[in-house]
């Protein structure tokens, strides 16, 4: 896996240096990063497919304890969803030494999925299991968006008829069966136990102690927007990764053939202090690589105001 990691990204070892390299360059004004915080419905095109996303401006503007940022779609999400689901172009899936091959046999967990479910809709159909997590308040709208767009997401696996706008209707039994590989469960970064994630969505038998409770890939898209979130977020990432072996340069998989969990963290560049707090905490337990521009679309390259890092758990963490 050494060749895989070194080819994908630049090793990050120093917080101040990485922050300077990222924030010293001119960054476009993306404001807070909403697509449209006032719209109740959005049309989003990803990889030639049209998705209709319902969101909740009223929840976003409410005083709900615990945050409301997951109630609307953020600009980075469609860009990240298109990149991560590029099975024939993304080196995560195409590199000969990638531990994520073949994607059809892999299990993915997403932290902070929000109401849109775009990453789940675009990548979920290609993997074995996709577990989307967030606070419970996003559940209803997330389910509506998954149901509304399942005909588009699974159109290559179903023979459903096309509806308005060329979308395939999602009423067939085959679509419903295929869609069952995308699950949602609430996850409190400070209180819940990550080792129970698979069991909570019914993909790990309770009576099998040898069952793999870990994940091949952990995704997070724009979840870190204040320093209070940093410690619980990093701890949750580390706890999930500890369900698999840590990365050792001399040994990728353990004796059972289990590979380390690969983490991809996508962020919009906002406050340097928040980014530095996240990176400093992350470097304590993870090897960190900033993904090279050559592997990213124009919209996510350096200078766009977005940055992607790959993490693998340190063997001394």
PDB file of C-alpha atoms in Angstrom:
ATOM      1  CA  UNK A   1       0.000   0.000   0.000  1.00  0.00           C
ATOM      2  CA  UNK A   2       3.032   2.283   0.245  1.00  0.00           C
ATOM      3  CA  UNK A   3       3.020   2.982  -3.477  1.00  0.00           C
ATOM      4  CA  UNK A   4      -0.694   3.674  -3.389  1.00  0.00           C
ATOM      5  CA  UNK A   5      -0.374   6.284  -0.632  1.00  0.00           C
ATOM      6  CA  UNK A   6       2.709   8.025  -2.008  1.00  0.00           C
ATOM      7  CA  UNK A   7       1.207   8.290  -5.485  1.00  0.00           C
ATOM      8  CA  UNK A   8      -2.035   9.806  -4.239  1.00  0.00           C
ATOM      9  CA  UNK A   9      -0.824  12.531  -1.973  1.00  0.00           C
ATOM     10  CA  UNK A  10       1.799  14.692  -0.365  1.00  0.00           C
ATOM     11  CA  UNK A  11       2.706  13.584   3.191  1.00  0.00           C
ATOM     12  CA  UNK A  12       1.737  16.177   5.787  1.00  0.00           C
ATOM     13  CA  UNK A  13       3.872  16.336   8.919  1.00  0.00           C
ATOM     14  CA  UNK A  14       3.686  19.912  10.176  1.00  0.00           C
ATOM     15  CA  UNK A  15       0.473  21.773  10.992  1.00  0.00           C
ATOM     16  CA  UNK A  16       1.788  25.306  10.534  1.00  0.00           C
ATOM     17  CA  UNK A  17       3.490  24.509   7.244  1.00  0.00           C
ATOM     18  CA  UNK A  18       0.388  22.868   5.793  1.00  0.00           C
ATOM     19  CA  UNK A  19      -1.827  25.724   6.930  1.00  0.00           C
ATOM     20  CA  UNK A  20       0.527  28.290   5.423  1.00  0.00           C
ATOM     21  CA  UNK A  21       0.693  26.460   2.091  1.00  0.00           C
ATOM     22  CA  UNK A  22      -3.094  26.281   1.887  1.00  0.00           C
ATOM     23  CA  UNK A  23      -4.136  29.672   3.218  1.00  0.00           C
ATOM     24  CA  UNK A  24      -1.313  31.811   1.795  1.00  0.00           C
ATOM     25  CA  UNK A  25      -2.724  31.341  -1.698  1.00  0.00           C
ATOM     26  CA  UNK A  26      -5.622  33.405  -2.977  1.00  0.00           C
ATOM     27  CA  UNK A  27      -8.906  31.663  -2.245  1.00  0.00           C
ATOM     28  CA  UNK A  28     -12.187  32.434  -4.047  1.00  0.00           C
ATOM     29  CA  UNK A  29     -14.962  33.912  -1.947  1.00  0.00           C
ATOM     30  CA  UNK A  30     -17.350  31.004  -1.350  1.00  0.00           C
ATOM     31  CA  UNK A  31     -19.160  32.765   1.487  1.00  0.00           C
ATOM     32  CA  UNK A  32     -20.305  30.185   4.020  1.00  0.00           C
ATOM     33  CA  UNK A  33     -20.565  27.592   1.278  1.00  0.00           C
ATOM     34  CA  UNK A  34     -24.303  26.994   0.843  1.00  0.00           C
ATOM     35  CA  UNK A  35     -25.609  26.165  -2.622  1.00  0.00           C
ATOM     36  CA  UNK A  36     -28.828  28.089  -1.874  1.00  0.00           C
ATOM     37  CA  UNK A  37     -29.849  28.293   1.764  1.00  0.00           C
ATOM     38  CA  UNK A  38     -33.310  29.698   0.919  1.00  0.00           C
ATOM     39  CA  UNK A  39     -34.455  27.085  -1.606  1.00  0.00           C
ATOM     40  CA  UNK A  40     -36.644  24.196  -0.504  1.00  0.00           C
ATOM     41  CA  UNK A  41     -35.685  22.109  -3.542  1.00  0.00           C
ATOM     42  CA  UNK A  42     -32.571  21.958  -5.731  1.00  0.00           C
ATOM     43  CA  UNK A  43     -31.727  20.258  -9.020  1.00  0.00           C
ATOM     44  CA  UNK A  44     -28.185  18.879  -9.036  1.00  0.00           C
ATOM     45  CA  UNK A  45     -26.340  17.248 -11.943  1.00  0.00           C
ATOM     46  CA  UNK A  46     -23.626  14.672 -11.166  1.00  0.00           C
ATOM     47  CA  UNK A  47     -21.958  12.431 -13.736  1.00  0.00           C
ATOM     48  CA  UNK A  48     -24.743  13.172 -16.194  1.00  0.00           C
ATOM     49  CA  UNK A  49     -27.508  12.238 -13.750  1.00  0.00           C
ATOM     50  CA  UNK A  50     -30.075  14.716 -12.441  1.00  0.00           C
ATOM     51  CA  UNK A  51     -30.947  14.587  -8.747  1.00  0.00           C
ATOM     52  CA  UNK A  52     -33.750  16.463  -6.994  1.00  0.00           C
ATOM     53  CA  UNK A  53     -32.733  17.391  -3.459  1.00  0.00           C
ATOM     54  CA  UNK A  54     -35.151  18.597  -0.791  1.00  0.00           C
ATOM     55  CA  UNK A  55     -33.718  20.757   1.977  1.00  0.00           C
ATOM     56  CA  UNK A  56     -34.982  22.709   4.979  1.00  0.00           C
ATOM     57  CA  UNK A  57     -34.153  26.425   5.267  1.00  0.00           C
ATOM     58  CA  UNK A  58     -36.383  26.614   8.345  1.00  0.00           C
ATOM     59  CA  UNK A  59     -34.341  24.010  10.219  1.00  0.00           C
ATOM     60  CA  UNK A  60     -31.119  25.732   9.153  1.00  0.00           C
ATOM     61  CA  UNK A  61     -32.282  29.041  10.646  1.00  0.00           C
ATOM     62  CA  UNK A  62     -33.703  27.467  13.795  1.00  0.00           C
ATOM     63  CA  UNK A  63     -32.073  27.551  17.206  1.00  0.00           C
ATOM     64  CA  UNK A  64     -31.928  23.773  17.469  1.00  0.00           C
ATOM     65  CA  UNK A  65     -29.302  22.600  19.950  1.00  0.00           C
ATOM     66  CA  UNK A  66     -26.520  20.557  18.406  1.00  0.00           C
ATOM     67  CA  UNK A  67     -26.329  22.436  15.110  1.00  0.00           C
ATOM     68  CA  UNK A  68     -28.388  22.697  11.928  1.00  0.00           C
ATOM     69  CA  UNK A  69     -25.810  22.833   9.130  1.00  0.00           C
ATOM     70  CA  UNK A  70     -26.870  19.454   7.756  1.00  0.00           C
ATOM     71  CA  UNK A  71     -30.291  20.833   6.795  1.00  0.00           C
ATOM     72  CA  UNK A  72     -29.105  22.265   3.466  1.00  0.00           C
ATOM     73  CA  UNK A  73     -26.741  21.360   0.644  1.00  0.00           C
ATOM     74  CA  UNK A  74     -23.201  22.754   0.621  1.00  0.00           C
ATOM     75  CA  UNK A  75     -21.247  23.658  -2.525  1.00  0.00           C
ATOM     76  CA  UNK A  76     -18.440  21.176  -1.967  1.00  0.00           C
ATOM     77  CA  UNK A  77     -20.773  18.177  -1.728  1.00  0.00           C
ATOM     78  CA  UNK A  78     -21.750  17.757  -5.419  1.00  0.00           C
ATOM     79  CA  UNK A  79     -18.100  18.264  -6.423  1.00  0.00           C
ATOM     80  CA  UNK A  80     -16.914  15.677  -3.926  1.00  0.00           C
ATOM     81  CA  UNK A  81     -19.708  13.257  -4.833  1.00  0.00           C
ATOM     82  CA  UNK A  82     -18.768  13.390  -8.517  1.00  0.00           C
ATOM     83  CA  UNK A  83     -15.089  12.821  -7.746  1.00  0.00           C
ATOM     84  CA  UNK A  84     -15.471  10.010  -5.210  1.00  0.00           C
ATOM     85  CA  UNK A  85     -17.893   8.101  -7.451  1.00  0.00           C
ATOM     86  CA  UNK A  86     -15.568   8.154 -10.475  1.00  0.00           C
ATOM     87  CA  UNK A  87     -14.895   4.419 -10.516  1.00  0.00           C
ATOM     88  CA  UNK A  88     -12.929   4.548 -13.777  1.00  0.00           C
ATOM     89  CA  UNK A  89     -11.020   7.774 -13.090  1.00  0.00           C
ATOM     90  CA  UNK A  90     -10.449   8.084  -9.343  1.00  0.00           C
ATOM     91  CA  UNK A  91      -7.151   6.455  -8.235  1.00  0.00           C
ATOM     92  CA  UNK A  92      -8.812   5.335  -5.011  1.00  0.00           C
ATOM     93  CA  UNK A  93     -10.557   2.761  -7.194  1.00  0.00           C
ATOM     94  CA  UNK A  94      -8.171   2.408 -10.150  1.00  0.00           C
ATOM     95  CA  UNK A  95      -4.672   2.313  -8.632  1.00  0.00           C
ATOM     96  CA  UNK A  96      -3.243  -1.227  -8.931  1.00  0.00           C
ATOM     97  CA  UNK A  97      -2.207  -1.241  -5.253  1.00  0.00           C
ATOM     98  CA  UNK A  98      -5.444   0.238  -3.926  1.00  0.00           C
ATOM     99  CA  UNK A  99      -6.932  -1.721  -1.012  1.00  0.00           C
ATOM    100  CA  UNK A 100     -10.350  -0.524  -2.220  1.00  0.00           C
ATOM    101  CA  UNK A 101     -10.469  -2.870  -5.201  1.00  0.00           C
ATOM    102  CA  UNK A 102     -12.961  -4.105  -6.178  1.00  0.00           C
ATOM    103  CA  UNK A 103     -15.462  -1.468  -4.971  1.00  0.00           C
ATOM    104  CA  UNK A 104     -18.379  -3.905  -5.205  1.00  0.00           C
ATOM    105  CA  UNK A 105     -17.045  -5.769  -2.172  1.00  0.00           C
ATOM    106  CA  UNK A 106     -16.315  -2.750   0.024  1.00  0.00           C
ATOM    107  CA  UNK A 107     -18.142  -1.176   2.957  1.00  0.00           C
ATOM    108  CA  UNK A 108     -18.245   2.607   3.363  1.00  0.00           C
ATOM    109  CA  UNK A 109     -19.221   4.847   6.272  1.00  0.00           C
ATOM    110  CA  UNK A 110     -19.902   8.568   5.940  1.00  0.00           C
ATOM    111  CA  UNK A 111     -19.789  11.013   8.836  1.00  0.00           C
ATOM    112  CA  UNK A 112     -22.102  14.025   8.648  1.00  0.00           C
ATOM    113  CA  UNK A 113     -24.074  12.984   5.568  1.00  0.00           C
ATOM    114  CA  UNK A 114     -26.653  15.773   5.933  1.00  0.00           C
ATOM    115  CA  UNK A 115     -30.109  15.742   4.380  1.00  0.00           C
ATOM    116  CA  UNK A 116     -28.966  15.573   0.746  1.00  0.00           C
ATOM    117  CA  UNK A 117     -27.470  12.084   0.675  1.00  0.00           C
ATOM    118  CA  UNK A 118     -25.651  12.933  -2.560  1.00  0.00           C
ATOM    119  CA  UNK A 119     -22.470  11.043  -1.726  1.00  0.00           C
ATOM    120  CA  UNK A 120     -24.519   8.001  -0.727  1.00  0.00           C
ATOM    121  CA  UNK A 121     -26.628   8.231  -3.892  1.00  0.00           C
ATOM    122  CA  UNK A 122     -23.621   8.466  -6.206  1.00  0.00           C
ATOM    123  CA  UNK A 123     -21.242   5.988  -4.551  1.00  0.00           C
ATOM    124  CA  UNK A 124     -23.638   3.696  -2.695  1.00  0.00           C
ATOM    125  CA  UNK A 125     -24.801   1.693  -5.729  1.00  0.00           C
ATOM    126  CA  UNK A 126     -21.191   0.752  -6.542  1.00  0.00           C
ATOM    127  CA  UNK A 127     -20.221  -0.687  -3.148  1.00  0.00           C
ATOM    128  CA  UNK A 128     -21.437  -3.557  -0.983  1.00  0.00           C
ATOM    129  CA  UNK A 129     -22.729  -1.498   1.946  1.00  0.00           C
ATOM    130  CA  UNK A 130     -22.941   2.257   2.486  1.00  0.00           C
ATOM    131  CA  UNK A 131     -23.689   3.524   5.989  1.00  0.00           C
ATOM    132  CA  UNK A 132     -24.604   7.219   6.168  1.00  0.00           C
ATOM    133  CA  UNK A 133     -24.472   8.797   9.632  1.00  0.00           C
ATOM    134  CA  UNK A 134     -25.463  12.128  11.135  1.00  0.00           C
ATOM    135  CA  UNK A 135     -27.710  13.518  13.840  1.00  0.00           C
ATOM    136  CA  UNK A 136     -31.242  12.167  13.916  1.00  0.00           C
ATOM    137  CA  UNK A 137     -32.828  15.434  12.732  1.00  0.00           C
ATOM    138  CA  UNK A 138     -31.611  14.843   9.151  1.00  0.00           C
ATOM    139  CA  UNK A 139     -33.200  11.388   8.943  1.00  0.00           C
ATOM    140  CA  UNK A 140     -36.626  12.257   7.530  1.00  0.00           C
ATOM    141  CA  UNK A 141     -35.423  14.491   4.695  1.00  0.00           C
ATOM    142  CA  UNK A 142     -32.493  12.203   3.952  1.00  0.00           C
ATOM    143  CA  UNK A 143     -34.881   9.285   3.537  1.00  0.00           C
ATOM    144  CA  UNK A 144     -37.094  11.388   1.262  1.00  0.00           C
ATOM    145  CA  UNK A 145     -34.097  12.291  -0.899  1.00  0.00           C
ATOM    146  CA  UNK A 146     -32.894   8.692  -1.088  1.00  0.00           C
ATOM    147  CA  UNK A 147     -36.381   7.514  -2.055  1.00  0.00           C
ATOM    148  CA  UNK A 148     -36.910  10.354  -4.540  1.00  0.00           C
ATOM    149  CA  UNK A 149     -33.643   9.693  -6.354  1.00  0.00           C
ATOM    150  CA  UNK A 150     -33.191   5.936  -6.111  1.00  0.00           C
ATOM    151  CA  UNK A 151     -34.419   5.468  -9.678  1.00  0.00           C
ATOM    152  CA  UNK A 152     -31.557   7.673 -10.879  1.00  0.00           C
ATOM    153  CA  UNK A 153     -28.962   6.210  -8.545  1.00  0.00           C
ATOM    154  CA  UNK A 154     -29.737   2.594  -9.432  1.00  0.00           C
ATOM    155  CA  UNK A 155     -30.800   3.017 -13.044  1.00  0.00           C
ATOM    156  CA  UNK A 156     -27.939   0.825 -14.300  1.00  0.00           C
ATOM    157  CA  UNK A 157     -29.262  -1.996 -12.105  1.00  0.00           C
ATOM    158  CA  UNK A 158     -32.961  -1.665 -12.829  1.00  0.00           C
ATOM    159  CA  UNK A 159     -35.269  -1.595 -15.777  1.00  0.00           C
ATOM    160  CA  UNK A 160     -37.614   1.057 -14.441  1.00  0.00           C
ATOM    161  CA  UNK A 161     -39.439   3.302 -16.859  1.00  0.00           C
ATOM    162  CA  UNK A 162     -38.341   6.865 -17.340  1.00  0.00           C
ATOM    163  CA  UNK A 163     -40.374   9.626 -15.821  1.00  0.00           C
ATOM    164  CA  UNK A 164     -40.333  13.369 -16.307  1.00  0.00           C
ATOM    165  CA  UNK A 165     -36.953  14.779 -17.210  1.00  0.00           C
ATOM    166  CA  UNK A 166     -35.564  11.378 -18.168  1.00  0.00           C
ATOM    167  CA  UNK A 167     -35.452  10.108 -14.591  1.00  0.00           C
ATOM    168  CA  UNK A 168     -36.307   6.494 -14.034  1.00  0.00           C
ATOM    169  CA  UNK A 169     -39.140   5.892 -11.665  1.00  0.00           C
ATOM    170  CA  UNK A 170     -38.071   4.155  -8.498  1.00  0.00           C
ATOM    171  CA  UNK A 171     -41.040   1.903  -7.866  1.00  0.00           C
ATOM    172  CA  UNK A 172     -39.690  -1.457  -9.016  1.00  0.00           C
ATOM    173  CA  UNK A 173     -38.910  -4.219  -6.532  1.00  0.00           C
ATOM    174  CA  UNK A 174     -35.425  -4.475  -7.970  1.00  0.00           C
ATOM    175  CA  UNK A 175     -34.656  -0.842  -7.171  1.00  0.00           C
ATOM    176  CA  UNK A 176     -35.979  -1.244  -3.646  1.00  0.00           C
ATOM    177  CA  UNK A 177     -33.871  -4.360  -3.163  1.00  0.00           C
ATOM    178  CA  UNK A 178     -30.716  -2.713  -4.462  1.00  0.00           C
ATOM    179  CA  UNK A 179     -31.334   0.415  -2.399  1.00  0.00           C
ATOM    180  CA  UNK A 180     -31.143  -1.601   0.797  1.00  0.00           C
ATOM    181  CA  UNK A 181     -27.349  -1.384   0.647  1.00  0.00           C
ATOM    182  CA  UNK A 182     -27.612   2.313   1.690  1.00  0.00           C
ATOM    183  CA  UNK A 183     -28.461   2.635   5.373  1.00  0.00           C
ATOM    184  CA  UNK A 184     -28.729   5.498   7.827  1.00  0.00           C
ATOM    185  CA  UNK A 185     -28.067   5.529  11.536  1.00  0.00           C
ATOM    186  CA  UNK A 186     -27.667   8.427  13.917  1.00  0.00           C
ATOM    187  CA  UNK A 187     -24.174   8.790  15.358  1.00  0.00           C
ATOM    188  CA  UNK A 188     -23.257  11.037  18.261  1.00  0.00           C
ATOM    189  CA  UNK A 189     -19.511  11.668  18.068  1.00  0.00           C
ATOM    190  CA  UNK A 190     -19.287  12.082  21.828  1.00  0.00           C
ATOM    191  CA  UNK A 191     -21.525   9.295  23.103  1.00  0.00           C
ATOM    192  CA  UNK A 192     -22.088   6.489  20.585  1.00  0.00           C
ATOM    193  CA  UNK A 193     -19.885   3.428  20.075  1.00  0.00           C
ATOM    194  CA  UNK A 194     -18.619   3.073  16.469  1.00  0.00           C
ATOM    195  CA  UNK A 195     -18.130  -0.683  16.876  1.00  0.00           C
ATOM    196  CA  UNK A 196     -21.928  -1.000  16.923  1.00  0.00           C
ATOM    197  CA  UNK A 197     -22.481   0.841  13.629  1.00  0.00           C
ATOM    198  CA  UNK A 198     -22.788  -2.236  11.433  1.00  0.00           C
ATOM    199  CA  UNK A 199     -25.046  -4.026  13.879  1.00  0.00           C
ATOM    200  CA  UNK A 200     -27.280  -0.971  14.196  1.00  0.00           C
ATOM    201  CA  UNK A 201     -28.106  -1.172  10.482  1.00  0.00           C
ATOM    202  CA  UNK A 202     -28.278  -4.961  10.342  1.00  0.00           C
ATOM    203  CA  UNK A 203     -25.148  -5.790   8.361  1.00  0.00           C
ATOM    204  CA  UNK A 204     -23.214  -7.550  11.139  1.00  0.00           C
ATOM    205  CA  UNK A 205     -24.744 -10.657  12.769  1.00  0.00           C
ATOM    206  CA  UNK A 206     -24.991 -10.373  16.552  1.00  0.00           C
ATOM    207  CA  UNK A 207     -23.944 -13.978  17.061  1.00  0.00           C
ATOM    208  CA  UNK A 208     -20.662 -13.871  15.153  1.00  0.00           C
ATOM    209  CA  UNK A 209     -17.778 -12.597  17.253  1.00  0.00           C
ATOM    210  CA  UNK A 210     -15.394 -12.859  14.303  1.00  0.00           C
ATOM    211  CA  UNK A 211     -17.512 -10.605  12.102  1.00  0.00           C
ATOM    212  CA  UNK A 212     -15.630  -7.637  10.678  1.00  0.00           C
ATOM    213  CA  UNK A 213     -17.096  -4.549  12.361  1.00  0.00           C
ATOM    214  CA  UNK A 214     -14.766  -2.223  10.467  1.00  0.00           C
ATOM    215  CA  UNK A 215     -15.053  -0.281   7.227  1.00  0.00           C
ATOM    216  CA  UNK A 216     -12.920  -0.110   4.105  1.00  0.00           C
ATOM    217  CA  UNK A 217     -13.530   3.590   3.532  1.00  0.00           C
ATOM    218  CA  UNK A 218     -14.548   6.484   5.786  1.00  0.00           C
ATOM    219  CA  UNK A 219     -15.792   9.687   4.151  1.00  0.00           C
ATOM    220  CA  UNK A 220     -16.448  13.137   5.550  1.00  0.00           C
ATOM    221  CA  UNK A 221     -17.444  16.155   3.497  1.00  0.00           C
ATOM    222  CA  UNK A 222     -17.293  19.607   5.114  1.00  0.00           C
ATOM    223  CA  UNK A 223     -18.104  18.581   8.684  1.00  0.00           C
ATOM    224  CA  UNK A 224     -15.567  20.655  10.623  1.00  0.00           C
ATOM    225  CA  UNK A 225     -16.618  24.279  10.993  1.00  0.00           C
ATOM    226  CA  UNK A 226     -15.681  25.140  14.585  1.00  0.00           C
ATOM    227  CA  UNK A 227     -13.038  24.066  17.076  1.00  0.00           C
ATOM    228  CA  UNK A 228     -15.546  22.445  19.432  1.00  0.00           C
ATOM    229  CA  UNK A 229     -16.148  19.732  16.823  1.00  0.00           C
ATOM    230  CA  UNK A 230     -12.497  18.875  16.282  1.00  0.00           C
ATOM    231  CA  UNK A 231     -11.744  16.529  19.194  1.00  0.00           C
ATOM    232  CA  UNK A 232     -14.944  14.429  18.993  1.00  0.00           C
ATOM    233  CA  UNK A 233     -14.692  14.241  15.194  1.00  0.00           C
ATOM    234  CA  UNK A 234     -11.076  13.048  15.181  1.00  0.00           C
ATOM    235  CA  UNK A 235     -11.764  10.635  18.032  1.00  0.00           C
ATOM    236  CA  UNK A 236     -14.710   9.138  16.139  1.00  0.00           C
ATOM    237  CA  UNK A 237     -12.612   8.729  12.996  1.00  0.00           C
ATOM    238  CA  UNK A 238      -9.879   7.021  15.019  1.00  0.00           C
ATOM    239  CA  UNK A 239     -12.333   4.746  16.846  1.00  0.00           C
ATOM    240  CA  UNK A 240     -13.824   3.607  13.540  1.00  0.00           C
ATOM    241  CA  UNK A 241     -10.366   3.002  12.087  1.00  0.00           C
ATOM    242  CA  UNK A 242      -9.364   0.938  15.139  1.00  0.00           C
ATOM    243  CA  UNK A 243     -11.948  -1.618  14.054  1.00  0.00           C
ATOM    244  CA  UNK A 244      -9.397  -2.511  11.364  1.00  0.00           C
ATOM    245  CA  UNK A 245      -5.600  -2.885  11.613  1.00  0.00           C
ATOM    246  CA  UNK A 246      -3.541   0.299  11.729  1.00  0.00           C
ATOM    247  CA  UNK A 247      -1.243   1.126   8.840  1.00  0.00           C
ATOM    248  CA  UNK A 248       2.322  -0.098   9.063  1.00  0.00           C
ATOM    249  CA  UNK A 249       4.677   0.637   6.143  1.00  0.00           C
ATOM    250  CA  UNK A 250       5.958  -2.937   6.240  1.00  0.00           C
ATOM    251  CA  UNK A 251       2.576  -4.652   6.452  1.00  0.00           C
ATOM    252  CA  UNK A 252      -0.653  -3.421   4.890  1.00  0.00           C
ATOM    253  CA  UNK A 253      -3.079  -6.193   5.865  1.00  0.00           C
ATOM    254  CA  UNK A 254      -3.295  -8.252   9.056  1.00  0.00           C
ATOM    255  CA  UNK A 255      -3.157 -12.043   9.269  1.00  0.00           C
ATOM    256  CA  UNK A 256      -6.860 -12.238   8.385  1.00  0.00           C
ATOM    257  CA  UNK A 257      -6.335 -10.170   5.257  1.00  0.00           C
ATOM    258  CA  UNK A 258      -8.033  -7.058   6.613  1.00  0.00           C
ATOM    259  CA  UNK A 259      -6.678  -3.765   5.292  1.00  0.00           C
ATOM    260  CA  UNK A 260      -6.538  -0.480   7.198  1.00  0.00           C
ATOM    261  CA  UNK A 261      -9.486   1.866   6.818  1.00  0.00           C
ATOM    262  CA  UNK A 262      -8.853   4.646   4.298  1.00  0.00           C
ATOM    263  CA  UNK A 263     -10.281   8.039   5.333  1.00  0.00           C
ATOM    264  CA  UNK A 264     -11.003  10.859   2.900  1.00  0.00           C
ATOM    265  CA  UNK A 265     -11.715  14.207   4.556  1.00  0.00           C
ATOM    266  CA  UNK A 266     -12.976  17.002   2.288  1.00  0.00           C
ATOM    267  CA  UNK A 267     -13.148  20.544   3.631  1.00  0.00           C
ATOM    268  CA  UNK A 268     -13.891  24.066   2.531  1.00  0.00           C
ATOM    269  CA  UNK A 269     -11.130  26.428   3.601  1.00  0.00           C
ATOM    270  CA  UNK A 270     -12.664  28.914   6.009  1.00  0.00           C
ATOM    271  CA  UNK A 271     -10.903  29.751   9.284  1.00  0.00           C
ATOM    272  CA  UNK A 272      -7.198  28.822   9.500  1.00  0.00           C
ATOM    273  CA  UNK A 273      -7.500  28.360  13.270  1.00  0.00           C
ATOM    274  CA  UNK A 274     -10.153  25.663  12.889  1.00  0.00           C
ATOM    275  CA  UNK A 275      -8.184  23.886  10.182  1.00  0.00           C
ATOM    276  CA  UNK A 276      -5.010  23.959  12.275  1.00  0.00           C
ATOM    277  CA  UNK A 277      -6.848  22.617  15.322  1.00  0.00           C
ATOM    278  CA  UNK A 278      -8.193  19.738  13.215  1.00  0.00           C
ATOM    279  CA  UNK A 279      -4.836  18.928  11.637  1.00  0.00           C
ATOM    280  CA  UNK A 280      -2.903  19.109  14.909  1.00  0.00           C
ATOM    281  CA  UNK A 281      -5.330  16.678  16.546  1.00  0.00           C
ATOM    282  CA  UNK A 282      -5.383  14.437  13.480  1.00  0.00           C
ATOM    283  CA  UNK A 283      -1.600  14.138  13.214  1.00  0.00           C
ATOM    284  CA  UNK A 284      -1.496  12.624  16.704  1.00  0.00           C
ATOM    285  CA  UNK A 285      -3.201   9.444  15.499  1.00  0.00           C
ATOM    286  CA  UNK A 286      -3.114   9.438  11.682  1.00  0.00           C
ATOM    287  CA  UNK A 287      -0.680   9.484   8.815  1.00  0.00           C
ATOM    288  CA  UNK A 288      -1.943  12.389   6.699  1.00  0.00           C
ATOM    289  CA  UNK A 289      -1.623  12.973   2.947  1.00  0.00           C
ATOM    290  CA  UNK A 290      -2.946  15.974   1.016  1.00  0.00           C
ATOM    291  CA  UNK A 291      -4.304  14.672  -2.280  1.00  0.00           C
ATOM    292  CA  UNK A 292      -2.311  15.807  -5.305  1.00  0.00           C
ATOM    293  CA  UNK A 293      -3.937  18.136  -7.822  1.00  0.00           C
ATOM    294  CA  UNK A 294      -3.268  15.657 -10.622  1.00  0.00           C
ATOM    295  CA  UNK A 295      -5.867  13.338  -9.085  1.00  0.00           C
ATOM    296  CA  UNK A 296      -8.521  16.015  -8.569  1.00  0.00           C
ATOM    297  CA  UNK A 297     -10.964  17.757 -10.912  1.00  0.00           C
ATOM    298  CA  UNK A 298     -10.426  21.437 -11.648  1.00  0.00           C
ATOM    299  CA  UNK A 299     -13.133  22.400  -9.148  1.00  0.00           C
ATOM    300  CA  UNK A 300     -11.279  20.750  -6.234  1.00  0.00           C
ATOM    301  CA  UNK A 301      -7.664  21.584  -7.039  1.00  0.00           C
ATOM    302  CA  UNK A 302      -5.492  23.847  -4.904  1.00  0.00           C
ATOM    303  CA  UNK A 303      -6.632  27.463  -4.931  1.00  0.00           C
ATOM    304  CA  UNK A 304     -10.336  26.636  -5.246  1.00  0.00           C
ATOM    305  CA  UNK A 305     -10.968  27.020  -1.527  1.00  0.00           C
ATOM    306  CA  UNK A 306     -11.404  23.273  -1.074  1.00  0.00           C
ATOM    307  CA  UNK A 307      -8.911  20.701   0.177  1.00  0.00           C
ATOM    308  CA  UNK A 308      -8.936  16.904   0.441  1.00  0.00           C
ATOM    309  CA  UNK A 309      -6.799  14.824   2.787  1.00  0.00           C
ATOM    310  CA  UNK A 310      -6.309  11.072   3.001  1.00  0.00           C
ATOM    311  CA  UNK A 311      -5.787   9.564   6.464  1.00  0.00           C
ATOM    312  CA  UNK A 312      -4.677   6.143   7.687  1.00  0.00           C
ATOM    313  CA  UNK A 313      -4.420   5.216  11.347  1.00  0.00           C
ATOM    314  CA  UNK A 314      -0.885   5.204  12.742  1.00  0.00           C
ATOM    315  CA  UNK A 315       0.376   1.921  14.145  1.00  0.00           C
ATOM    316  CA  UNK A 316       1.547   3.751  17.279  1.00  0.00           C
ATOM    317  CA  UNK A 317      -1.765   5.552  17.885  1.00  0.00           C
TER     318      UNK A 317
END
